[in-house]
PDB file of C-alpha atoms and ligand atoms in Angstrom:
ATOM      1  CA  MET A   1      38.268   1.597   4.332  1.00 32.00           C
ATOM      2  CA  SER A   2      38.224   3.472   1.070  1.00 37.00           C
ATOM      3  CA  VAL A   3      35.169   5.675   1.089  1.00 38.00           C
ATOM      4  CA  ILE A   4      35.380   7.452  -2.219  1.00 45.00           C
ATOM      5  CA  THR A   5      35.389   5.124  -5.152  1.00 47.00           C
ATOM      6  CA  LYS A   6      36.698   6.711  -8.297  1.00 48.00           C
ATOM      7  CA  ALA A   7      34.082   6.530 -10.970  1.00 46.00           C
ATOM      8  CA  SER A   8      36.296   5.176 -13.712  1.00 43.00           C
ATOM      9  CA  SER A   9      37.649   1.793 -12.604  1.00 42.00           C
ATOM     10  CA  ALA A  10      37.550  -1.197 -14.904  1.00 39.00           C
ATOM     11  CA  ALA A  11      35.299  -2.958 -12.397  1.00 40.00           C
ATOM     12  CA  ALA A  12      32.583  -0.542 -13.413  1.00 41.00           C
ATOM     13  CA  THR A  13      31.371  -2.685 -16.260  1.00 41.00           C
ATOM     14  CA  GLN A  14      31.528  -6.002 -14.399  1.00 42.00           C
ATOM     15  CA  PRO A  15      28.527  -7.403 -12.584  1.00 44.00           C
ATOM     16  CA  ALA A  16      29.086  -7.644  -8.838  1.00 41.00           C
ATOM     17  CA  THR A  17      28.679 -11.361  -8.498  1.00 40.00           C
ATOM     18  CA  GLU A  18      32.269 -12.617  -8.626  1.00 44.00           C
ATOM     19  CA  ALA A  19      33.623 -11.845  -5.171  1.00 47.00           C
ATOM     20  CA  ARG A  20      31.007 -13.673  -3.110  1.00 49.00           C
ATOM     21  CA  GLY A  21      28.709 -15.502  -5.474  1.00 48.00           C
ATOM     22  CA  PRO A  22      25.209 -14.552  -6.591  1.00 45.00           C
ATOM     23  CA  SER A  23      23.971 -13.823  -3.058  1.00 58.00           C
ATOM     24  CA  SER A  24      26.325 -10.840  -2.893  1.00 91.00           C
ATOM     25  CA  VAL A  25      23.943  -8.824  -5.060  1.00 96.00           C
ATOM     26  CA  PRO A  26      22.172  -6.537  -2.590  1.00 97.00           C
ATOM     27  CA  ALA A  27      18.421  -7.024  -2.419  1.00 97.00           C
ATOM     28  CA  HIS A  28      17.876  -3.354  -1.612  1.00 98.00           C
ATOM     29  CA  VAL A  29      19.904  -0.422  -2.908  1.00 98.00           C
ATOM     30  CA  ALA A  30      19.172   3.128  -1.752  1.00 99.00           C
ATOM     31  CA  ILE A  31      20.623   6.163  -3.517  1.00 99.00           C
ATOM     32  CA  ILE A  32      21.156   9.743  -2.339  1.00 99.00           C
ATOM     33  CA  MET A  33      21.051  11.443  -5.730  1.00 98.00           C
ATOM     34  CA  ASP A  34      23.258  14.485  -5.263  1.00 98.00           C
ATOM     35  CA  GLY A  35      25.086  16.920  -7.528  1.00 98.00           C
ATOM     36  CA  ASN A  36      22.482  18.251  -9.972  1.00 98.00           C
ATOM     37  CA  GLY A  37      23.277  21.882  -9.146  1.00 98.00           C
ATOM     38  CA  ARG A  38      27.032  21.418  -9.525  1.00 98.00           C
ATOM     39  CA  TRP A  39      26.512  19.593 -12.820  1.00 99.00           C
ATOM     40  CA  ALA A  40      24.456  22.517 -14.141  1.00 98.00           C
ATOM     41  CA  LYS A  41      27.031  25.047 -12.979  1.00 98.00           C
ATOM     42  CA  ARG A  42      29.862  23.071 -14.542  1.00 98.00           C
ATOM     43  CA  ASN A  43      27.975  23.084 -17.836  1.00 98.00           C
ATOM     44  CA  GLY A  44      26.999  26.754 -17.659  1.00 98.00           C
ATOM     45  CA  LEU A  45      23.290  25.901 -17.329  1.00 98.00           C
ATOM     46  CA  PRO A  46      20.530  26.877 -14.868  1.00 98.00           C
ATOM     47  CA  ARG A  47      20.037  24.513 -11.903  1.00 98.00           C
ATOM     48  CA  VAL A  48      16.741  23.259 -13.330  1.00 98.00           C
ATOM     49  CA  ALA A  49      18.677  21.791 -16.279  1.00 98.00           C
ATOM     50  CA  GLY A  50      20.658  19.732 -13.768  1.00 98.00           C
ATOM     51  CA  HIS A  51      17.449  18.432 -12.213  1.00 98.00           C
ATOM     52  CA  ARG A  52      16.059  17.579 -15.642  1.00 98.00           C
ATOM     53  CA  GLU A  53      19.226  15.694 -16.553  1.00 98.00           C
ATOM     54  CA  GLY A  54      19.080  14.029 -13.144  1.00 98.00           C
ATOM     55  CA  ALA A  55      15.720  12.529 -14.082  1.00 98.00           C
ATOM     56  CA  ARG A  56      17.423  10.718 -16.972  1.00 98.00           C
ATOM     57  CA  ALA A  57      19.856   9.235 -14.485  1.00 98.00           C
ATOM     58  CA  VAL A  58      16.870   7.981 -12.479  1.00 98.00           C
ATOM     59  CA  ARG A  59      15.762   6.053 -15.553  1.00 98.00           C
ATOM     60  CA  ARG A  60      19.265   4.579 -15.950  1.00 98.00           C
ATOM     61  CA  SER A  61      19.365   3.502 -12.316  1.00 98.00           C
ATOM     62  CA  VAL A  62      15.995   1.764 -12.618  1.00 98.00           C
ATOM     63  CA  GLU A  63      17.211  -0.098 -15.704  1.00 98.00           C
ATOM     64  CA  ALA A  64      20.500  -1.027 -14.034  1.00 98.00           C
ATOM     65  CA  SER A  65      18.650  -2.351 -10.966  1.00 98.00           C
ATOM     66  CA  ILE A  66      16.444  -4.575 -13.086  1.00 98.00           C
ATOM     67  CA  ARG A  67      19.439  -5.843 -15.069  1.00 98.00           C
ATOM     68  CA  ALA A  68      21.414  -6.634 -11.918  1.00 98.00           C
ATOM     69  CA  GLY A  69      18.546  -8.435 -10.201  1.00 98.00           C
ATOM     70  CA  VAL A  70      18.203  -5.871  -7.407  1.00 98.00           C
ATOM     71  CA  SER A  71      14.591  -6.081  -6.279  1.00 98.00           C
ATOM     72  CA  TRP A  72      14.318  -2.913  -4.154  1.00 98.00           C
ATOM     73  CA  LEU A  73      15.531   0.536  -5.182  1.00 99.00           C
ATOM     74  CA  THR A  74      14.951   3.559  -2.951  1.00 99.00           C
ATOM     75  CA  LEU A  75      15.726   7.004  -4.357  1.00 99.00           C
ATOM     76  CA  TYR A  76      16.102  10.148  -2.238  1.00 99.00           C
ATOM     77  CA  ALA A  77      14.501  12.691  -4.553  1.00 98.00           C
ATOM     78  CA  PHE A  78      13.424  15.536  -2.251  1.00 98.00           C
ATOM     79  CA  SER A  79      14.236  15.983   1.429  1.00 98.00           C
ATOM     80  CA  SER A  80      12.122  17.743   4.029  1.00 98.00           C
ATOM     81  CA  GLU A  81      14.950  20.300   4.183  1.00 98.00           C
ATOM     82  CA  ASN A  82      14.739  20.909   0.420  1.00 98.00           C
ATOM     83  CA  TRP A  83      11.533  22.946   0.999  1.00 98.00           C
ATOM     84  CA  ARG A  84      13.895  25.631   2.299  1.00 98.00           C
ATOM     85  CA  ARG A  85      15.541  26.104  -1.106  1.00 98.00           C
ATOM     86  CA  PRO A  86      14.696  29.312  -3.022  1.00 98.00           C
ATOM     87  CA  PRO A  87      10.992  29.305  -4.009  1.00 98.00           C
ATOM     88  CA  GLY A  88      11.853  29.284  -7.716  1.00 98.00           C
ATOM     89  CA  GLU A  89      13.858  26.090  -7.365  1.00 98.00           C
ATOM     90  CA  VAL A  90      11.146  24.418  -5.260  1.00 98.00           C
ATOM     91  CA  LEU A  91       8.678  25.336  -8.010  1.00 98.00           C
ATOM     92  CA  ASP A  92      10.990  23.854 -10.657  1.00 98.00           C
ATOM     93  CA  LEU A  93      11.391  20.634  -8.664  1.00 98.00           C
ATOM     94  CA  THR A  94       7.684  20.168  -7.973  1.00 98.00           C
ATOM     95  CA  GLY A  95       6.919  21.056 -11.609  1.00 98.00           C
ATOM     96  CA  LEU A  96       9.318  18.353 -12.804  1.00 98.00           C
ATOM     97  CA  LEU A  97       7.759  15.863 -10.395  1.00 98.00           C
ATOM     98  CA  ARG A  98       4.307  16.683 -11.788  1.00 98.00           C
ATOM     99  CA  HIS A  99       5.612  16.304 -15.345  1.00 98.00           C
ATOM    100  CA  TYR A 100       7.318  12.937 -14.758  1.00 97.00           C
ATOM    101  CA  LEU A 101       4.315  11.536 -12.958  1.00 97.00           C
ATOM    102  CA  ARG A 102       2.375  12.256 -16.136  1.00 96.00           C
ATOM    103  CA  THR A 103       4.939  10.919 -18.605  1.00 96.00           C
ATOM    104  CA  GLU A 104       6.863   8.076 -16.909  1.00 97.00           C
ATOM    105  CA  ILE A 105       4.358   5.934 -15.036  1.00 98.00           C
ATOM    106  CA  GLN A 106       3.179   4.026 -18.104  1.00 97.00           C
ATOM    107  CA  GLU A 107       6.761   2.979 -18.919  1.00 97.00           C
ATOM    108  CA  LEU A 108       7.471   1.960 -15.314  1.00 98.00           C
ATOM    109  CA  HIS A 109       4.256  -0.042 -15.262  1.00 98.00           C
ATOM    110  CA  ALA A 110       5.114  -1.748 -18.570  1.00 98.00           C
ATOM    111  CA  ASN A 111       8.473  -2.734 -17.082  1.00 97.00           C
ATOM    112  CA  GLY A 112       6.903  -4.378 -14.042  1.00 98.00           C
ATOM    113  CA  VAL A 113       7.921  -1.675 -11.584  1.00 98.00           C
ATOM    114  CA  ARG A 114       5.901  -1.107  -8.425  1.00 98.00           C
ATOM    115  CA  LEU A 115       6.135   2.507  -7.284  1.00 98.00           C
ATOM    116  CA  ARG A 116       5.701   3.645  -3.694  1.00 98.00           C
ATOM    117  CA  VAL A 117       6.401   6.932  -1.979  1.00 98.00           C
ATOM    118  CA  ILE A 118       7.784   7.537   1.513  1.00 98.00           C
ATOM    119  CA  GLY A 119       7.784  10.948   3.147  1.00 98.00           C
ATOM    120  CA  ASP A 120       5.433  13.720   4.138  1.00 98.00           C
ATOM    121  CA  ARG A 121       3.626  13.651   0.795  1.00 98.00           C
ATOM    122  CA  GLU A 122       0.740  15.820   1.948  1.00 98.00           C
ATOM    123  CA  ARG A 123       3.008  18.855   1.689  1.00 98.00           C
ATOM    124  CA  PHE A 124       2.794  18.661  -2.115  1.00 98.00           C
ATOM    125  CA  ASP A 125      -0.069  20.243  -4.062  1.00 98.00           C
ATOM    126  CA  PRO A 126      -3.290  18.173  -4.116  1.00 98.00           C
ATOM    127  CA  ASP A 127      -2.935  17.274  -7.808  1.00 98.00           C
ATOM    128  CA  ILE A 128       0.528  15.833  -7.153  1.00 98.00           C
ATOM    129  CA  CYS A 129      -0.767  13.884  -4.124  1.00 98.00           C
ATOM    130  CA  GLU A 130      -3.530  12.477  -6.297  1.00 98.00           C
ATOM    131  CA  ALA A 131      -1.081  11.531  -9.091  1.00 98.00           C
ATOM    132  CA  LEU A 132       1.160   9.777  -6.534  1.00 98.00           C
ATOM    133  CA  ARG A 133      -1.779   7.815  -5.142  1.00 98.00           C
ATOM    134  CA  GLU A 134      -2.896   6.865  -8.654  1.00 98.00           C
ATOM    135  CA  ALA A 135       0.642   5.745  -9.657  1.00 98.00           C
ATOM    136  CA  GLU A 136       0.876   3.591  -6.534  1.00 98.00           C
ATOM    137  CA  ARG A 137      -2.546   2.108  -7.162  1.00 98.00           C
ATOM    138  CA  ARG A 138      -1.844   1.418 -10.816  1.00 98.00           C
ATOM    139  CA  THR A 139       1.489  -0.325 -10.231  1.00 98.00           C
ATOM    140  CA  ALA A 140       0.518  -2.156  -7.028  1.00 98.00           C
ATOM    141  CA  GLY A 141       0.413  -5.558  -8.727  1.00 98.00           C
ATOM    142  CA  ASN A 142       3.954  -5.346 -10.164  1.00 98.00           C
ATOM    143  CA  ALA A 143       6.822  -7.275  -8.617  1.00 97.00           C
ATOM    144  CA  ARG A 144       9.892  -7.037 -10.869  1.00 98.00           C
ATOM    145  CA  LEU A 145      11.312  -4.016  -9.085  1.00 98.00           C
ATOM    146  CA  ASN A 146      10.036  -2.198  -6.006  1.00 98.00           C
ATOM    147  CA  LEU A 147      10.830   1.456  -6.586  1.00 98.00           C
ATOM    148  CA  ILE A 148      10.532   3.580  -3.455  1.00 98.00           C
ATOM    149  CA  VAL A 149      10.784   7.329  -3.958  1.00 98.00           C
ATOM    150  CA  ALA A 150      11.536   9.455  -0.895  1.00 99.00           C
ATOM    151  CA  LEU A 151       9.695  12.762  -1.296  1.00 98.00           C
ATOM    152  CA  SER A 152       9.574  15.456   1.368  1.00 98.00           C
ATOM    153  CA  TYR A 153      11.344  12.798   3.398  1.00 98.00           C
ATOM    154  CA  GLY A 154      13.273  13.310   6.629  1.00 98.00           C
ATOM    155  CA  SER A 155      14.368  10.417   8.766  1.00 98.00           C
ATOM    156  CA  ARG A 156      14.216  12.150  12.140  1.00 98.00           C
ATOM    157  CA  ALA A 157      10.647  13.324  11.492  1.00 98.00           C
ATOM    158  CA  GLU A 158       9.762   9.767  10.440  1.00 98.00           C
ATOM    159  CA  ILE A 159      11.148   8.343  13.694  1.00 98.00           C
ATOM    160  CA  VAL A 160       9.428  10.997  15.818  1.00 98.00           C
ATOM    161  CA  SER A 161       6.147  10.331  14.040  1.00 98.00           C
ATOM    162  CA  ALA A 162       6.544   6.589  14.685  1.00 98.00           C
ATOM    163  CA  ALA A 163       7.201   7.305  18.376  1.00 98.00           C
ATOM    164  CA  ARG A 164       4.106   9.514  18.528  1.00 98.00           C
ATOM    165  CA  THR A 165       1.934   6.818  16.932  1.00 98.00           C
ATOM    166  CA  ALA A 166       3.237   4.259  19.417  1.00 98.00           C
ATOM    167  CA  ALA A 167       2.646   6.651  22.335  1.00 98.00           C
ATOM    168  CA  VAL A 168      -0.946   7.320  21.269  1.00 98.00           C
ATOM    169  CA  ALA A 169      -1.588   3.584  20.870  1.00 98.00           C
ATOM    170  CA  ALA A 170      -0.189   3.007  24.375  1.00 98.00           C
ATOM    171  CA  ARG A 171      -2.307   5.789  25.860  1.00 98.00           C
ATOM    172  CA  GLU A 172      -5.420   4.310  24.281  1.00 98.00           C
ATOM    173  CA  GLY A 173      -4.588   0.882  25.636  1.00 98.00           C
ATOM    174  CA  ARG A 174      -3.962  -0.688  22.215  1.00 97.00           C
ATOM    175  CA  LEU A 175      -0.240  -1.203  22.818  1.00 97.00           C
ATOM    176  CA  ASP A 176       1.522  -2.537  25.886  1.00 98.00           C
ATOM    177  CA  PRO A 177       4.751  -0.436  26.194  1.00 97.00           C
ATOM    178  CA  ALA A 178       6.556  -3.549  27.437  1.00 97.00           C
ATOM    179  CA  ARG A 179       5.872  -5.175  24.064  1.00 96.00           C
ATOM    180  CA  LEU A 180       7.398  -2.342  22.051  1.00 98.00           C
ATOM    181  CA  ASP A 181      10.582  -3.724  20.515  1.00 98.00           C
ATOM    182  CA  GLU A 182      12.513  -2.907  17.338  1.00 98.00           C
ATOM    183  CA  HIS A 183      10.380  -5.160  15.187  1.00 97.00           C
ATOM    184  CA  LEU A 184       7.122  -3.614  16.375  1.00 97.00           C
ATOM    185  CA  PHE A 185       8.504  -0.066  16.203  1.00 98.00           C
ATOM    186  CA  GLU A 186       9.427  -0.569  12.548  1.00 98.00           C
ATOM    187  CA  GLN A 187       5.775  -1.148  11.758  1.00 97.00           C
ATOM    188  CA  PHE A 188       5.182   2.549  12.495  1.00 98.00           C
ATOM    189  CA  LEU A 189       7.798   3.788  10.016  1.00 98.00           C
ATOM    190  CA  PHE A 190       6.990   4.738   6.391  1.00 98.00           C
ATOM    191  CA  THR A 191       9.014   1.665   5.404  1.00 98.00           C
ATOM    192  CA  ALA A 192       6.852  -0.864   7.314  1.00 98.00           C
ATOM    193  CA  GLY A 193       7.032  -4.190   5.533  1.00 97.00           C
ATOM    194  CA  MET A 194      10.002  -3.211   3.365  1.00 98.00           C
ATOM    195  CA  PRO A 195      13.478  -4.721   3.780  1.00 98.00           C
ATOM    196  CA  ASP A 196      16.285  -2.515   5.100  1.00 98.00           C
ATOM    197  CA  PRO A 197      18.709  -1.230   2.481  1.00 98.00           C
ATOM    198  CA  ASP A 198      21.851  -3.353   2.122  1.00 97.00           C
ATOM    199  CA  LEU A 199      23.720  -0.681   0.206  1.00 98.00           C
ATOM    200  CA  VAL A 200      23.437   3.115   0.304  1.00 98.00           C
ATOM    201  CA  ILE A 201      25.091   5.009  -2.529  1.00 99.00           C
ATOM    202  CA  ARG A 202      25.664   8.772  -2.471  1.00 99.00           C
ATOM    203  CA  THR A 203      26.882  10.580  -5.547  1.00 98.00           C
ATOM    204  CA  SER A 204      28.719  13.915  -5.902  1.00 98.00           C
ATOM    205  CA  GLY A 205      31.539  13.087  -3.485  1.00 98.00           C
ATOM    206  CA  GLU A 206      29.690  14.307  -0.370  1.00 98.00           C
ATOM    207  CA  GLN A 207      29.962  11.842   2.490  1.00 98.00           C
ATOM    208  CA  ARG A 208      26.899  12.254   4.694  1.00 98.00           C
ATOM    209  CA  LEU A 209      23.425  10.778   5.030  1.00 98.00           C
ATOM    210  CA  SER A 210      21.502  14.089   5.071  1.00 98.00           C
ATOM    211  CA  ASN A 211      18.684  12.667   7.220  1.00 98.00           C
ATOM    212  CA  PHE A 212      18.087   9.655   4.945  1.00 99.00           C
ATOM    213  CA  LEU A 213      16.932   6.266   6.334  1.00 99.00           C
ATOM    214  CA  LEU A 214      18.821   6.711   9.616  1.00 98.00           C
ATOM    215  CA  TRP A 215      17.002   3.810  11.269  1.00 98.00           C
ATOM    216  CA  GLN A 216      16.815   1.531   8.245  1.00 98.00           C
ATOM    217  CA  ALA A 217      20.451   1.938   7.148  1.00 98.00           C
ATOM    218  CA  ALA A 218      21.872   0.834  10.513  1.00 98.00           C
ATOM    219  CA  TYR A 219      23.852  -1.981   8.867  1.00 96.00           C
ATOM    220  CA  ALA A 220      23.980  -0.782   5.269  1.00 97.00           C
ATOM    221  CA  GLU A 221      27.240  -0.586   3.388  1.00 97.00           C
ATOM    222  CA  LEU A 222      27.929   3.019   2.355  1.00 98.00           C
ATOM    223  CA  VAL A 223      29.503   3.766  -0.998  1.00 98.00           C
ATOM    224  CA  PHE A 224      30.358   7.342  -1.941  1.00 98.00           C
ATOM    225  CA  LEU A 225      30.876   7.881  -5.659  1.00 98.00           C
ATOM    226  CA  ASP A 226      32.787  10.749  -7.116  1.00 98.00           C
ATOM    227  CA  VAL A 227      30.280  11.394  -9.892  1.00 98.00           C
ATOM    228  CA  LEU A 228      27.594  14.079 -10.166  1.00 99.00           C
ATOM    229  CA  TRP A 229      24.107  12.556 -10.294  1.00 99.00           C
ATOM    230  CA  PRO A 230      23.251  13.645 -13.889  1.00 98.00           C
ATOM    231  CA  ASP A 231      26.361  11.748 -15.060  1.00 98.00           C
ATOM    232  CA  PHE A 232      25.412   8.582 -13.157  1.00 98.00           C
ATOM    233  CA  SER A 233      25.301   5.556 -15.466  1.00 98.00           C
ATOM    234  CA  GLY A 234      24.647   1.823 -15.300  1.00 98.00           C
ATOM    235  CA  ALA A 235      28.432   1.378 -15.054  1.00 98.00           C
ATOM    236  CA  HIS A 236      28.535   3.474 -11.864  1.00 98.00           C
ATOM    237  CA  PHE A 237      25.713   1.399 -10.439  1.00 98.00           C
ATOM    238  CA  ASN A 238      27.631  -1.799 -11.199  1.00 98.00           C
ATOM    239  CA  GLN A 239      30.754  -0.276  -9.708  1.00 98.00           C
ATOM    240  CA  ALA A 240      28.924   0.284  -6.429  1.00 98.00           C
ATOM    241  CA  LEU A 241      27.599  -3.287  -6.528  1.00 97.00           C
ATOM    242  CA  ALA A 242      31.145  -4.555  -7.089  1.00 96.00           C
ATOM    243  CA  GLU A 243      32.380  -2.559  -4.081  1.00 96.00           C
ATOM    244  CA  TYR A 244      29.531  -4.006  -2.012  1.00 96.00           C
ATOM    245  CA  ALA A 245      30.420  -7.532  -3.090  1.00 94.00           C
ATOM    246  CA  ARG A 246      34.036  -7.021  -2.016  1.00 93.00           C
ATOM    247  CA  ARG A 247      33.176  -5.991   1.527  1.00 92.00           C
ATOM    248  CA  GLU A 248      32.724  -8.450   4.320  1.00 74.00           C
ATOM    249  CA  ARG A 249      29.509  -7.921   6.245  1.00 70.00           C
ATOM    250  CA  ARG A 250      29.410  -8.967   9.889  1.00 70.00           C
ATOM    251  CA  PHE A 251      26.285  -7.265  11.304  1.00 73.00           C
ATOM    252  CA  GLY A 252      28.114  -6.461  14.526  1.00 78.00           C
ATOM    253  CA  THR A 253      29.013 -10.064  15.148  1.00 78.00           C
ATOM    254  CA  ARG A 254      32.509 -11.431  15.679  1.00 67.00           C
ATOM    255  CA  PRO A 255      34.495 -12.441  12.585  1.00 62.00           C
ATOM    256  CA  SER A 256      34.001 -16.147  12.009  1.00 56.00           C
TER     257      SER A 256
HETATM  258  C1  IPE B   1      20.340  16.836  -5.796  1.00 93.28           C
HETATM  259  O1  IPE B   1      21.142  17.787  -6.382  1.00 93.28           O
HETATM  260  C2  IPE B   1      18.878  17.059  -6.096  1.00 93.28           C
HETATM  261  C3  IPE B   1      18.074  17.454  -4.946  1.00 93.28           C
HETATM  262  C4  IPE B   1      18.491  17.521  -3.717  1.00 93.28           C
HETATM  263  C5  IPE B   1      16.680  17.815  -5.193  1.00 93.28           C
HETATM  264  P1  IPE B   1      21.420  19.194  -5.709  1.00 93.28           P
HETATM  265  O2  IPE B   1      20.406  20.157  -6.200  1.00 93.28           O
HETATM  266  O3  IPE B   1      21.542  19.051  -4.235  1.00 93.28           O
HETATM  267  O4  IPE B   1      22.836  19.544  -6.334  1.00 93.28           O
HETATM  268  P2  IPE B   1      24.085  20.226  -5.650  1.00 93.28           P
HETATM  269  O5  IPE B   1      24.368  19.505  -4.371  1.00 93.28           O
HETATM  270  O6  IPE B   1      23.697  21.656  -5.408  1.00 93.28           O
HETATM  271  O7  IPE B   1      25.186  20.089  -6.647  1.00 93.28           O
HETATM  272  C1  IPE B   2      20.315  15.273  -0.126  1.00 93.28           C
HETATM  273  O1  IPE B   2      20.897  16.195  -0.933  1.00 93.28           O
HETATM  274  C2  IPE B   2      18.852  15.185  -0.413  1.00 93.28           C
HETATM  275  C3  IPE B   2      18.504  14.587  -1.679  1.00 93.28           C
HETATM  276  C4  IPE B   2      19.319  13.983  -2.489  1.00 93.28           C
HETATM  277  C5  IPE B   2      17.120  14.683  -2.020  1.00 93.28           C
HETATM  278  P1  IPE B   2      21.048  17.734  -0.480  1.00 93.28           P
HETATM  279  O2  IPE B   2      21.977  18.346  -1.450  1.00 93.28           O
HETATM  280  O3  IPE B   2      19.722  18.348  -0.321  1.00 93.28           O
HETATM  281  O4  IPE B   2      21.700  17.582   0.966  1.00 93.28           O
HETATM  282  P2  IPE B   2      22.764  18.467   1.704  1.00 93.28           P
HETATM  283  O5  IPE B   2      22.185  19.848   1.756  1.00 93.28           O
HETATM  284  O6  IPE B   2      24.004  18.417   0.889  1.00 93.28           O
HETATM  285  O7  IPE B   2      22.932  17.812   3.031  1.00 93.28           O
HETATM  286 MG1   MG B   3      23.115  18.709  -2.975  1.00 93.28          MG
END
C-alpha cells in the first residue's frame, strides 16, 4: 500500500468518480490539517502566519467538498494536546478562531453549510463558546454540507467520557449494561447521529492519527499527503478522493 501520495500527480485535477462509479465519492471526509508551523518556517514567517494561511486552506477544502458532492467534512483544527503549546501560540490560535467566527459564518451560511463543533468546547473563553453556539444555531437548517470542526478535541477523552455517561446511566437504572452495544455506545460520543468518516486525510507527510476519531475511523481509508496544510488546494482534495476511489474497501469481510 502506498501511504504517501505525492501532491503533484495528474490525477489531482480529475474528479474521483471514474474508478468505481459515482458511489465511490466518500460521503464523509475528515482532515488532520497539519504543517502550518513548517510552512511558516519555510517562508521565513512567524508561526501565526502559517495558521492564518491555513485558514484560507480551510475555505478551499469547504469549496472542494461542495464541488465534489461530499456531504460531511470534519476538520481537526485544535487538539486537546494543543493547549500545551507555548501560551503565545495558544493565544494566537484562539484569537484567530474568534476572528473567523466573526467574519466567516455569514459566508458559510450563504453557501448552505451547517456548522457543528465536537470537542471539549467549554475550555475556550465564554465569548468564543457563545459564538460557537450562535454559529451552530444560525446554520442548523442548512444541508448542503455538514461541516464539523474538532476543537479542543481528543478521541481518548471522548471515549472515556462516553463510558462514564454509560456507567452513570447504568448506576441510575436507566441503562441495562447487557443492552450496551456498539450502536448504543456511539450515541454517547460527540459524533452521535453523524456518519463515520470514509476517508481521513492528513497533510504534511506525518503518518499518525494524533488522537483523532479513533473510534469513528475504524474502517476509514487513510491518505497521507505530502503537502503542508497552507498549500492545500482543491486539486489535493481531488487527489485524495481519486486515491480513495482506487482502493477496494472490504470492511473486514472476505474478498468477494
Ligand atoms: C497544524 O499545524 C495546526 C494546528 C495543530 C493547530 P502545526 O502548527 O501543527 O504545524 P507544524 O506541524 O508545526 O508544521
Ligand atoms: C494534529 O496536529 C492536531 C491538529 C491538526 C489539530 P499536531 O501537529 O498537533 O499533532 P502532533 O503533535 O504532530 O501529533
Ligand atoms: Mg503539527
